[in-house]
Coordinates of N, CA, C and O in Angstrom, one line a residue:
M76 N -52.6 89.7 18.3 CA -52.8 91.0 18.8 C -54.2 91.1 19.0 O -54.7 90.7 17.7
S77 N -54.5 90.4 20.4 CA -56.1 90.7 19.8 C -56.4 92.1 20.5 O -56.0 92.6 21.5
N78 N -57.6 92.6 19.9 CA -58.3 94.1 20.6 C -59.4 93.6 21.5 O -59.9 92.6 22.0
T79 N -59.8 94.8 22.3 CA -60.6 94.9 23.1 C -61.7 93.8 23.1 O -62.4 92.9 23.0
N80 N -62.6 93.8 21.9 CA -63.7 93.8 21.3 C -63.8 92.2 20.6 O -64.2 91.3 21.4
E81 N -62.8 91.4 20.7 CA -62.1 90.4 20.4 C -61.7 89.5 21.2 O -62.5 88.3 22.1
Q82 N -61.3 90.3 22.4 CA -60.5 89.6 24.3 C -61.8 89.3 25.0 O -62.0 88.2 24.7
R83 N -63.2 90.2 24.2 CA -64.4 89.8 25.2 C -64.6 88.7 24.9 O -65.5 88.0 25.5
V84 N -64.7 87.8 23.6 CA -65.2 86.8 22.8 C -64.9 85.8 24.3 O -65.4 85.0 24.2
Y85 N -63.4 85.7 23.6 CA -62.3 84.7 24.7 C -63.3 84.9 26.1 O -63.1 83.5 27.1
E86 N -63.0 85.5 26.5 CA -63.6 85.7 28.0 C -64.9 85.3 28.4 O -65.2 84.7 29.2
I87 N -65.9 85.7 27.5 CA -67.2 85.2 27.4 C -67.0 83.6 27.7 O -68.1 83.1 28.3
L88 N -66.4 82.9 26.3 CA -66.4 81.7 25.7 C -66.5 80.9 27.4 O -66.6 80.3 27.5
D89 N -65.2 81.6 27.6 CA -64.4 80.6 29.0 C -65.9 80.8 30.5 O -65.3 79.9 30.8
L90 N -66.2 82.4 30.5 CA -67.1 82.1 31.3 C -68.4 80.8 31.2 O -69.0 80.8 32.1
L91 N -68.9 80.6 29.9 CA -69.8 79.8 29.8 C -69.2 78.2 29.8 O -69.9 77.6 29.3
G92 N -67.9 78.4 29.8 CA -67.0 76.9 29.6 C -67.3 76.6 28.2 O -67.1 75.1 27.8
I93 N -67.4 77.2 27.4 CA -67.1 77.1 25.2 C -65.7 76.7 25.5 O -65.1 77.3 25.2
K94 N -65.5 75.5 25.1 CA -64.3 75.2 24.4 C -64.1 75.6 23.1 O -64.7 75.3 22.3
Y95 N -63.3 75.9 22.4 CA -62.9 77.1 21.0 C -61.4 76.2 20.5 O -60.4 76.4 21.8
T96 N -61.3 76.9 19.3 CA -59.5 76.6 18.8 C -59.7 77.4 18.4 O -60.8 77.8 17.0
K97 N -58.9 78.8 18.4 CA -58.1 79.4 17.5 C -57.6 79.2 16.5 O -56.3 78.9 16.9
Y98 N -57.9 79.7 15.3 CA -56.5 80.2 14.3 C -56.6 81.4 13.4 O -57.1 82.0 13.8
E99 N -55.0 81.6 13.8 CA -54.8 83.5 13.6 C -54.1 83.4 11.7 O -54.2 82.7 11.4
H100 N -54.6 84.1 11.2 CA -54.7 84.6 9.9 C -54.5 86.0 9.2 O -54.8 86.9 10.0
N101 N -54.1 85.9 8.3 CA -53.9 87.2 7.6 C -55.4 87.9 7.2 O -56.6 86.7 7.4
A102 N -55.8 88.9 7.4 CA -57.1 89.8 7.2 C -58.0 89.0 5.8 O -56.9 89.7 5.7
I103 N -59.1 88.5 5.9 CA -59.9 88.2 5.2 C -61.6 89.1 5.1 O -61.9 89.4 6.4
Y104 N -61.8 88.9 3.8 CA -63.1 89.6 3.6 C -63.9 89.2 3.3 O -65.3 89.2 3.5
T105 N -63.8 88.2 2.8 CA -65.1 87.4 1.7 C -64.9 85.6 2.3 O -63.4 85.8 2.3
V106 N -66.0 85.2 1.5 CA -65.7 83.6 1.3 C -64.5 82.8 0.8 O -63.8 82.3 0.6
E107 N -64.3 83.3 -0.2 CA -63.5 83.4 -1.9 C -61.7 83.4 -0.9 O -61.2 82.8 -0.7
E108 N -61.3 84.2 0.0 CA -60.5 84.7 0.6 C -60.2 83.9 1.7 O -59.2 83.1 1.4
A109 N -61.1 83.7 2.5 CA -61.0 82.4 3.4 C -60.7 81.0 2.9 O -59.9 80.1 3.4
K110 N -61.4 80.9 1.8 CA -60.8 79.2 1.2 C -59.5 79.5 0.7 O -59.2 78.2 0.4
N111 N -59.0 80.5 -0.2 CA -57.1 80.1 0.1 C -56.7 80.4 1.6 O -55.6 80.7 0.4
L112 N -56.9 80.6 2.3 CA -56.2 80.6 3.7 C -55.2 79.0 3.1 O -56.0 77.7 2.7
D113 N -54.0 79.1 3.9 CA -53.3 77.8 3.6 C -53.4 77.4 5.2 O -52.2 77.1 5.8
I114 N -54.4 76.9 5.6 CA -54.5 76.9 7.2 C -56.0 75.9 7.1 O -57.0 76.0 6.3
D115 N -55.8 74.5 7.8 CA -56.3 73.4 7.8 C -57.3 74.0 8.9 O -56.9 74.0 9.7
I116 N -58.6 74.6 8.7 CA -59.5 74.9 9.8 C -61.0 73.6 9.6 O -62.1 73.2 8.5
P117 N -61.3 72.3 10.7 CA -62.0 71.8 10.9 C -63.3 72.1 11.0 O -63.3 73.2 11.7
G118 N -64.8 71.5 10.4 CA -65.6 71.5 10.8 C -66.4 72.8 9.2 O -66.0 72.9 8.4
G119 N -68.0 73.4 9.8 CA -68.3 73.5 8.8 C -67.7 75.5 8.6 O -67.8 76.1 10.3
H120 N -68.0 76.7 7.9 CA -67.4 77.4 7.4 C -68.3 78.0 7.2 O -68.8 77.7 6.5
C121 N -68.6 79.0 8.1 CA -69.8 79.8 7.9 C -69.9 81.0 7.5 O -68.7 82.0 7.3
K122 N -70.6 81.7 7.1 CA -70.7 83.3 6.2 C -72.0 84.2 7.0 O -73.0 83.0 7.5
N123 N -72.0 85.4 7.4 CA -72.7 86.1 8.4 C -72.9 87.3 7.8 O -72.2 88.0 7.7
L124 N -74.3 87.3 7.5 CA -75.2 88.6 6.9 C -76.1 89.0 7.8 O -76.9 88.9 8.6
F125 N -75.5 90.5 7.8 CA -76.1 91.8 8.6 C -77.8 92.5 7.7 O -77.0 93.2 6.2
I126 N -78.5 92.1 7.9 CA -79.8 92.4 7.1 C -80.9 93.6 7.7 O -80.9 93.4 9.1
R127 N -81.7 94.3 6.9 CA -82.7 94.7 7.6 C -83.4 95.2 7.1 O -83.7 94.3 5.9
N128 N -85.5 94.8 7.7 CA -86.3 95.2 7.2 C -86.5 96.4 6.4 O -85.3 97.0 6.2
G129 N -87.7 96.4 5.4 CA -88.0 97.5 4.4 C -87.9 99.2 5.8 O -87.4 100.5 5.1
K130 N -88.4 98.6 6.2 CA -88.5 100.3 7.6 C -87.5 100.3 7.9 O -86.7 101.6 8.7
G131 N -86.3 99.5 8.0 CA -84.8 100.2 8.6 C -85.1 99.8 10.4 O -84.1 100.0 11.3
D132 N -86.3 99.1 10.7 CA -86.5 99.2 12.4 C -86.0 97.7 13.3 O -86.8 97.7 13.9
V133 N -86.3 97.3 12.2 CA -85.9 95.4 12.6 C -84.5 94.9 11.7 O -84.5 94.8 10.7
H134 N -83.3 94.4 12.6 CA -81.9 94.0 12.0 C -82.1 92.3 12.4 O -82.4 91.6 13.4
Y135 N -81.6 92.0 11.3 CA -81.7 90.6 11.2 C -80.0 90.5 11.2 O -79.0 90.9 10.3
L136 N -79.3 89.2 11.9 CA -77.9 88.1 11.5 C -78.4 86.7 10.8 O -78.4 86.0 11.5
V137 N -78.1 86.5 9.6 CA -78.5 85.7 9.2 C -76.7 85.2 9.5 O -75.8 85.2 8.6
V138 N -77.1 83.5 9.6 CA -75.9 82.6 10.0 C -76.5 81.2 9.0 O -77.1 80.5 9.1
L139 N -75.0 81.5 8.3 CA -75.8 80.2 6.8 C -74.0 79.4 6.2 O -73.0 80.3 7.0
D140 N -74.0 77.9 5.9 CA -72.8 78.0 5.4 C -72.1 78.8 4.5 O -73.1 79.4 3.4
E141 N -70.7 78.6 3.9 CA -70.3 79.5 3.2 C -70.6 79.6 1.8 O -70.7 80.2 1.0
D142 N -71.1 78.4 1.4 CA -71.1 78.0 0.3 C -73.2 78.2 -0.3 O -72.8 78.5 -1.5
K143 N -74.0 78.3 0.8 CA -75.2 79.1 0.3 C -75.0 80.4 0.1 O -74.3 81.4 0.3
R144 N -76.5 80.4 -0.8 CA -76.7 82.3 -1.8 C -78.3 82.7 -0.5 O -79.1 81.1 -0.6
V145 N -78.5 83.5 -0.2 CA -79.7 83.7 0.5 C -80.5 84.8 -0.8 O -80.0 85.5 -1.3
D146 N -81.5 83.9 -0.2 CA -82.9 84.6 -2.2 C -83.2 85.5 -0.7 O -84.0 85.2 -0.1
L147 N -82.9 87.0 -0.7 CA -83.6 87.9 0.4 C -85.3 87.8 0.0 O -86.1 88.1 1.2
K148 N -86.1 87.9 -0.8 CA -86.8 87.8 -1.3 C -87.5 86.5 -0.5 O -89.2 87.0 -0.2
A149 N -87.2 85.2 -0.7 CA -87.8 84.1 0.0 C -87.6 84.3 1.6 O -88.3 84.3 2.0
L150 N -86.4 84.7 2.2 CA -86.1 84.6 3.4 C -87.1 86.2 3.7 O -87.9 85.6 4.9
A151 N -87.8 86.9 3.3 CA -88.8 87.8 4.0 C -89.8 87.2 4.0 O -90.6 87.3 5.1
K152 N -90.6 86.6 2.9 CA -91.6 85.7 3.0 C -91.7 85.0 3.9 O -92.7 84.6 4.9
Q153 N -90.7 83.9 4.1 CA -90.4 82.5 5.4 C -90.4 83.1 6.6 O -91.3 82.8 8.1
I154 N -90.0 84.3 7.1 CA -89.8 84.7 8.4 C -91.0 86.3 8.3 O -91.3 86.7 9.3
C155 N -92.0 86.3 7.5 CA -93.2 87.3 7.5 C -92.5 88.8 7.6 O -92.8 89.2 8.6
S156 N -91.4 88.8 6.9 CA -91.3 90.4 6.7 C -91.5 91.2 5.5 O -92.0 90.4 4.9
T157 N -91.2 92.5 5.9 CA -91.0 93.3 4.5 C -90.0 93.0 3.8 O -89.1 92.3 3.9
H158 N -90.1 93.9 2.4 CA -88.5 93.9 1.9 C -87.3 93.6 2.7 O -87.3 94.3 3.9
L159 N -86.7 93.3 2.6 CA -85.3 93.1 3.3 C -83.9 93.6 2.4 O -83.8 93.0 1.1
S160 N -82.8 93.6 3.1 CA -81.4 94.1 2.2 C -80.7 94.4 2.9 O -80.9 94.4 4.2
F161 N -79.4 94.7 2.6 CA -78.9 94.6 3.3 C -78.0 95.9 4.1 O -78.6 97.2 3.7
A162 N -78.0 96.2 5.6 CA -77.6 97.1 6.7 C -76.4 97.6 5.8 O -75.3 97.3 5.6
S163 N -76.4 98.8 6.1 CA -75.0 99.5 5.9 C -74.1 99.2 7.6 O -74.6 98.5 8.0
E164 N -72.8 99.8 6.7 CA -71.8 99.6 7.6 C -72.0 100.7 8.7 O -71.8 100.1 10.1
E165 N -72.8 101.6 9.1 CA -72.9 102.3 10.0 C -74.1 101.4 10.9 O -73.6 101.6 12.3
R166 N -75.0 100.7 10.4 CA -76.0 100.2 11.0 C -74.8 98.8 12.0 O -75.2 98.8 13.2
L167 N -74.5 98.0 11.4 CA -73.9 96.8 11.5 C -72.7 97.3 12.8 O -72.7 97.2 13.9
F168 N -72.0 98.7 12.9 CA -71.1 99.1 13.8 C -71.9 100.1 15.6 O -71.9 99.3 16.2
K169 N -73.6 100.1 14.7 CA -74.4 100.4 15.5 C -74.7 99.3 16.7 O -74.4 99.6 17.5
Y170 N -75.0 98.6 16.4 CA -76.1 96.9 16.9 C -74.9 96.4 17.0 O -74.9 95.5 18.5
L171 N -74.1 96.0 16.5 CA -72.8 94.6 17.1 C -71.2 95.5 17.3 O -70.2 94.4 17.2
K172 N -71.1 96.5 16.5 CA -69.3 97.5 16.8 C -68.5 96.1 15.6 O -67.1 95.9 16.2
L173 N -68.9 95.9 14.5 CA -68.4 95.0 13.8 C -68.1 96.2 12.6 O -69.1 97.0 12.3
T174 N -67.2 95.7 12.1 CA -66.9 96.3 10.5 C -67.0 94.9 9.5 O -66.8 94.0 9.6
P175 N -67.5 95.7 8.3 CA -67.3 94.4 7.3 C -66.3 93.7 7.2 O -64.7 94.2 7.1
G176 N -66.6 92.7 7.0 CA -65.2 91.9 7.0 C -65.4 90.5 8.1 O -64.7 89.4 8.0
S177 N -65.8 91.1 9.0 CA -65.8 90.7 10.6 C -67.4 90.0 11.0 O -66.7 90.4 11.9
V178 N -68.1 90.2 10.4 CA -69.5 90.1 11.0 C -69.6 88.8 11.5 O -69.1 87.3 10.7
T179 N -70.2 88.3 12.6 CA -70.5 87.0 13.5 C -71.3 87.0 14.2 O -70.6 88.5 15.1
P180 N -71.6 85.8 14.7 CA -72.5 86.2 15.9 C -71.9 86.7 17.1 O -72.8 87.2 17.7
F181 N -70.8 86.5 17.1 CA -70.0 86.9 18.4 C -70.0 88.6 18.7 O -69.9 89.1 19.6
G182 N -70.8 89.1 17.5 CA -70.9 90.1 17.2 C -72.1 91.0 18.5 O -72.2 91.9 19.2
L183 N -72.7 89.8 18.9 CA -74.0 90.3 19.9 C -73.8 90.5 21.5 O -74.7 91.1 22.1
I184 N -72.5 90.2 21.5 CA -71.8 90.6 23.0 C -72.1 91.8 22.9 O -72.5 93.0 23.9
N185 N -72.3 93.0 21.6 CA -72.6 94.8 22.1 C -73.7 94.8 21.3 O -73.9 95.9 21.7
D186 N -74.5 93.9 21.1 CA -76.2 94.2 21.3 C -76.9 94.2 22.4 O -77.5 93.0 22.6
S187 N -76.6 95.2 24.0 CA -77.0 95.2 24.5 C -78.2 95.4 24.9 O -79.0 94.9 25.7
N188 N -78.9 95.6 23.8 CA -80.6 95.5 24.3 C -81.3 94.6 23.6 O -82.0 94.4 23.0
N189 N -80.6 93.8 22.5 CA -80.9 92.4 22.8 C -81.8 92.9 21.2 O -83.1 92.0 21.0
E190 N -81.0 93.5 20.3 CA -82.5 94.1 19.1 C -82.3 93.5 18.2 O -82.9 93.4 16.9
V191 N -80.6 92.4 17.7 CA -81.1 92.0 16.7 C -81.2 91.0 16.8 O -81.1 90.0 17.9
I192 N -81.9 89.7 15.5 CA -82.6 88.4 15.7 C -82.2 87.7 14.9 O -81.6 88.5 14.0
V193 N -81.4 86.8 15.1 CA -80.6 85.9 15.0 C -81.2 84.9 13.7 O -82.5 84.0 14.0
L194 N -81.1 84.6 12.7 CA -81.8 83.7 11.8 C -80.9 82.5 11.5 O -79.6 82.8 10.8
I195 N -80.8 81.4 12.1 CA -79.7 80.3 11.7 C -80.4 79.0 10.4 O -81.9 79.0 11.1
D196 N -79.4 79.2 9.8 CA -79.8 78.2 8.6 C -79.7 77.1 9.2 O -79.0 76.5 9.6
K197 N -81.1 76.0 9.1 CA -80.8 74.8 10.3 C -79.8 73.8 9.9 O -79.9 72.7 10.7
E198 N -79.6 73.6 8.8 CA -78.8 72.9 8.5 C -77.2 72.7 8.8 O -76.5 71.9 8.8
L199 N -77.2 74.1 9.7 CA -75.7 74.1 10.2 C -75.9 73.2 11.6 O -74.9 73.1 12.1
A200 N -77.0 72.6 12.0 CA -77.4 71.9 13.4 C -76.7 70.5 12.7 O -76.4 69.7 13.9
N201 N -76.1 70.1 12.1 CA -75.9 68.9 11.6 C -74.6 69.0 11.4 O -74.0 67.9 11.3
K202 N -73.9 70.3 11.9 CA -72.1 70.0 11.6 C -71.8 70.5 13.1 O -72.7 70.4 13.9
D203 N -70.3 68.9 13.2 CA -70.4 68.9 14.7 C -69.6 70.1 15.1 O -69.7 70.6 16.4
I204 N -68.7 70.9 14.0 CA -68.2 72.5 14.3 C -68.3 73.4 13.4 O -69.0 72.9 12.8
V205 N -68.5 74.5 14.3 CA -68.9 75.0 13.5 C -67.7 76.9 13.6 O -66.8 77.0 14.7
N206 N -67.8 77.5 12.6 CA -66.0 78.6 12.7 C -66.7 80.2 12.3 O -67.6 80.0 11.5
F207 N -66.3 80.7 12.8 CA -66.9 82.4 13.2 C -65.2 82.8 13.4 O -64.8 83.0 14.0
H208 N -65.5 84.3 12.9 CA -64.3 84.9 13.3 C -64.7 85.6 15.2 O -66.3 85.9 15.2
P209 N -64.0 85.9 15.4 CA -64.2 86.4 17.2 C -64.1 87.9 17.3 O -63.4 88.5 17.7
N210 N -64.9 88.5 16.6 CA -65.2 90.2 16.5 C -64.2 91.0 15.5 O -64.0 92.0 15.4
V211 N -63.4 89.8 14.9 CA -62.0 90.1 13.5 C -61.9 90.0 13.1 O -62.0 88.2 12.8
N212 N -61.6 90.0 12.2 CA -61.1 89.2 10.6 C -59.5 88.5 10.7 O -59.1 87.9 9.4
T213 N -59.2 88.8 11.4 CA -57.8 88.0 11.8 C -57.3 86.5 12.6 O -56.5 86.2 12.6
A214 N -58.4 86.3 12.7 CA -58.5 85.0 13.6 C -60.1 84.4 13.1 O -61.2 84.8 12.6
T215 N -60.0 83.1 13.0 CA -61.2 82.4 12.9 C -61.2 82.2 14.4 O -60.3 81.0 15.1
I216 N -62.3 81.2 15.1 CA -63.2 80.1 16.1 C -63.8 79.5 16.0 O -64.7 79.4 15.0
G217 N -63.3 77.2 16.3 CA -63.9 76.8 16.1 C -64.8 76.7 17.6 O -64.0 76.3 18.5
V218 N -65.8 76.0 17.5 CA -66.6 75.4 18.4 C -67.4 74.9 18.0 O -67.9 74.3 17.0
S219 N -68.0 74.0 18.7 CA -69.7 72.8 19.3 C -70.6 73.6 18.2 O -70.7 74.6 18.7
Y220 N -71.3 72.6 17.6 CA -72.4 74.1 17.4 C -73.4 73.8 18.6 O -74.4 74.5 18.8
E221 N -73.4 73.2 19.5 CA -73.9 72.7 20.3 C -73.6 74.2 20.8 O -74.4 75.2 22.2
D222 N -72.5 73.8 21.3 CA -72.1 75.8 22.8 C -72.1 76.4 21.2 O -72.4 77.7 22.4
F223 N -72.3 76.9 20.1 CA -72.8 77.8 19.5 C -74.2 78.1 19.7 O -74.3 79.2 20.4
E224 N -75.1 77.5 19.6 CA -76.1 77.5 20.6 C -76.5 77.7 21.8 O -77.3 78.8 22.4
K225 N -75.7 77.5 22.6 CA -75.8 77.7 24.1 C -75.3 79.4 23.8 O -75.7 80.0 24.8
F226 N -74.1 80.0 23.7 CA -73.7 81.2 23.4 C -75.1 81.8 22.8 O -75.6 83.1 23.7
I227 N -76.0 81.5 21.7 CA -76.7 82.2 21.4 C -77.8 82.3 22.3 O -78.8 83.6 22.5
V228 N -78.4 81.8 22.9 CA -79.4 81.5 24.1 C -78.9 82.3 25.1 O -79.5 82.9 25.8
W229 N -77.6 82.1 25.6 CA -77.0 82.6 27.0 C -77.3 84.1 26.7 O -77.7 84.9 27.3
H230 N -76.9 85.0 25.3 CA -77.1 86.4 25.0 C -78.6 86.5 24.6 O -78.8 88.3 25.0
K231 N -79.5 85.6 24.7 CA -81.2 86.2 24.9 C -81.4 87.1 23.7 O -82.4 87.6 23.8
N232 N -80.7 87.1 22.5 CA -81.0 87.5 21.4 C -82.2 86.6 20.4 O -82.2 85.4 21.3
E233 N -83.7 86.6 20.3 CA -84.4 86.4 19.9 C -83.3 85.5 18.7 O -82.7 86.0 18.1
F234 N -83.6 84.2 18.4 CA -83.2 83.4 17.5 C -84.2 82.8 16.7 O -85.3 82.3 17.2
K235 N -84.3 81.8 15.4 CA -85.1 81.8 14.2 C -84.5 80.5 14.0 O -83.1 81.3 13.4
Y236 N -84.8 79.3 13.3 CA -84.1 78.4 12.2 C -85.0 79.2 11.4 O -86.1 78.9 10.8
I237 N -83.6 78.7 9.8 CA -84.8 78.9 8.8 C -84.5 77.7 7.6 O -83.1 77.3 7.8
D238 N -85.2 78.4 6.4 CA -84.6 76.8 5.1 C -84.0 78.0 4.0 O -84.7 78.8 4.3
V239 N -82.6 77.9 4.2 CA -81.3 78.5 3.2 C -81.4 77.9 2.1 O -80.9 76.4 2.4

């Protein structure tokens, strides 16, 4: 059963002509839980981190392979930012209308002022398929990397490639 926030993702993907494969599963909150699912989901599995700068006036969505770790100090230097830290649940909901465990680039559909800057690990571009939650953590959808980038460009949020 999909909720409105999830349904909007499918409507936008259909509008953009983006093909996707949907996998339904129990709620998952961590990469470890995702790895323990009894479902074969082909492609690159991504994790998404919602972070902010020191003042809290710039927010970033970091998209990277599920097995990578981000050094926030090194990332701040790479993107010429002040100190970076994880944003609160309140900020996550305010900007992307998401809750912990369901962080995904598709939450950008709720960022009506295009305030969140998307930081994509450039190694993801080597994946044919990338997988994300459709704004809920009870499903995963796979799209081509090309279509993922098409979605990001369509929404008009600033985005940059990073080395993680």
